[in-house]
């Protein structure tokens, strides 16, 4: 928890300018941006402080890195993720250990700012893209945001409901370690609580567009010997294309941890239709 605390109004209800629900990359980035503009921010997060995040994110786009540069964390992020010399290539094979069909060369961290000979080079910005998984990205954002004087971080805290009026929002917060309940008064409430957002559902907002783009079973694994079994030059992303099972695998630490995506076939209706050990 950061050292700052919300102010209190005349009724004893703690107040803040903005209450952010969710301390993932989006919520933390918003908190950092607002705090830098002098806005008081309170973040309510279900997880404990520094509890390991999901491995969902694998790549940070150039525009996002530009924002991180403005927020003062780009340099730290550049030093995290894959090892300096690990290729960031995308490779297509008949299987992860099979025949290589083609490869897209992408500069590693050491070469990112000097390599100008490939399809992912010559970025007209001081902050080109960066390969980094969320397990490395989020802790850096968390430490930076929690240290800001205008940010109060409430971990192990659930937003149980909220009421809006003409002047702001009053939210009910429940501590998950003991069940203590408190109310927080905010000028604005922002839902940064993921795809299953409780805030989104509470306000009646709905997704628009295609409901399901693809169905993918994701598995985070540790395989100490896999890197040594891969033919040719290593890569960051491996596409497997064959009649039995298509999918992708991403190098997480460049040594032994991987994120495996099995693309479900049309007849496979459930994520557990695929045997993770057999695929």
PDB file of C-alpha atoms in Angstrom, residues 57-60 75-90 96 103 106-112 120 129-137 140 220 227 230 233-238 249-259:
ATOM      1  CA  UNK A  57       0.436  -9.906 -22.463  1.00  0.00           C
ATOM      2  CA  UNK A  58       3.527 -10.769 -24.540  1.00  0.00           C
ATOM      3  CA  UNK A  59       4.220  -7.634 -26.552  1.00  0.00           C
ATOM      4  CA  UNK A  60       4.088  -3.885 -25.938  1.00  0.00           C
ATOM      5  CA  UNK A  75      13.976   2.393 -19.549  1.00  0.00           C
ATOM      6  CA  UNK A  76      13.171  -0.064 -16.773  1.00  0.00           C
ATOM      7  CA  UNK A  77      10.810  -1.960 -19.031  1.00  0.00           C
ATOM      8  CA  UNK A  78      13.447  -2.187 -21.774  1.00  0.00           C
ATOM      9  CA  UNK A  79      15.741  -4.007 -19.366  1.00  0.00           C
ATOM     10  CA  UNK A  80      13.095  -6.611 -18.469  1.00  0.00           C
ATOM     11  CA  UNK A  81      11.723  -9.583 -20.350  1.00  0.00           C
ATOM     12  CA  UNK A  82      13.724 -11.816 -22.660  1.00  0.00           C
ATOM     13  CA  UNK A  83      17.528 -11.869 -22.333  1.00  0.00           C
ATOM     14  CA  UNK A  84      19.393  -9.193 -24.301  1.00  0.00           C
ATOM     15  CA  UNK A  85      20.596 -11.544 -27.023  1.00  0.00           C
ATOM     16  CA  UNK A  86      17.466 -13.691 -27.402  1.00  0.00           C
ATOM     17  CA  UNK A  87      16.050 -13.404 -30.960  1.00  0.00           C
ATOM     18  CA  UNK A  88      12.641 -11.769 -31.184  1.00  0.00           C
ATOM     19  CA  UNK A  89      11.924 -13.600 -34.457  1.00  0.00           C
ATOM     20  CA  UNK A  90       8.564 -15.068 -35.446  1.00  0.00           C
ATOM     21  CA  UNK A  96       7.452 -26.417 -32.892  1.00  0.00           C
ATOM     22  CA  UNK A 103      10.843 -16.750 -40.497  1.00  0.00           C
ATOM     23  CA  UNK A 106      12.994  -9.132 -35.513  1.00  0.00           C
ATOM     24  CA  UNK A 107      15.854  -7.442 -33.619  1.00  0.00           C
ATOM     25  CA  UNK A 108      16.681  -8.550 -30.108  1.00  0.00           C
ATOM     26  CA  UNK A 109      17.086  -6.035 -27.302  1.00  0.00           C
ATOM     27  CA  UNK A 110      20.762  -5.371 -28.063  1.00  0.00           C
ATOM     28  CA  UNK A 111      20.036  -4.739 -31.741  1.00  0.00           C
ATOM     29  CA  UNK A 112      16.666  -2.987 -31.505  1.00  0.00           C
ATOM     30  CA  UNK A 120      10.538  -4.649 -38.039  1.00  0.00           C
ATOM     31  CA  UNK A 129       8.003  -2.107 -29.767  1.00  0.00           C
ATOM     32  CA  UNK A 130       9.245  -4.314 -26.948  1.00  0.00           C
ATOM     33  CA  UNK A 131       8.803  -8.043 -26.331  1.00  0.00           C
ATOM     34  CA  UNK A 132       7.944  -8.446 -22.660  1.00  0.00           C
ATOM     35  CA  UNK A 133       5.501 -10.704 -20.881  1.00  0.00           C
ATOM     36  CA  UNK A 134       3.043  -9.375 -18.331  1.00  0.00           C
ATOM     37  CA  UNK A 135       4.803 -11.202 -15.484  1.00  0.00           C
ATOM     38  CA  UNK A 136       7.720  -8.771 -15.995  1.00  0.00           C
ATOM     39  CA  UNK A 137       5.762  -5.749 -17.203  1.00  0.00           C
ATOM     40  CA  UNK A 140       7.465  -2.591 -12.771  1.00  0.00           C
ATOM     41  CA  UNK A 220       1.841 -21.671 -19.116  1.00  0.00           C
ATOM     42  CA  UNK A 227      14.992 -24.952 -25.985  1.00  0.00           C
ATOM     43  CA  UNK A 230      14.394 -26.794 -31.113  1.00  0.00           C
ATOM     44  CA  UNK A 233      17.955 -20.390 -34.414  1.00  0.00           C
ATOM     45  CA  UNK A 234      15.633 -19.716 -31.444  1.00  0.00           C
ATOM     46  CA  UNK A 235      12.683 -17.351 -31.765  1.00  0.00           C
ATOM     47  CA  UNK A 236      10.245 -15.409 -29.629  1.00  0.00           C
ATOM     48  CA  UNK A 237       7.094 -16.789 -31.291  1.00  0.00           C
ATOM     49  CA  UNK A 238       6.598 -20.203 -32.889  1.00  0.00           C
ATOM     50  CA  UNK A 249       4.151 -20.860 -28.454  1.00  0.00           C
ATOM     51  CA  UNK A 250       5.873 -17.839 -26.950  1.00  0.00           C
ATOM     52  CA  UNK A 251       9.216 -17.741 -25.173  1.00  0.00           C
ATOM     53  CA  UNK A 252       8.674 -16.101 -21.771  1.00  0.00           C
ATOM     54  CA  UNK A 253      12.091 -16.037 -20.099  1.00  0.00           C
ATOM     55  CA  UNK A 254      14.142 -17.224 -23.096  1.00  0.00           C
ATOM     56  CA  UNK A 255      15.263 -20.294 -21.196  1.00  0.00           C
ATOM     57  CA  UNK A 256      12.602 -22.628 -19.821  1.00  0.00           C
ATOM     58  CA  UNK A 257       9.183 -20.990 -19.494  1.00  0.00           C
ATOM     59  CA  UNK A 258       6.691 -20.893 -22.355  1.00  0.00           C
ATOM     60  CA  UNK A 259       3.126 -19.842 -23.117  1.00  0.00           C
TER      61      UNK A 259
END
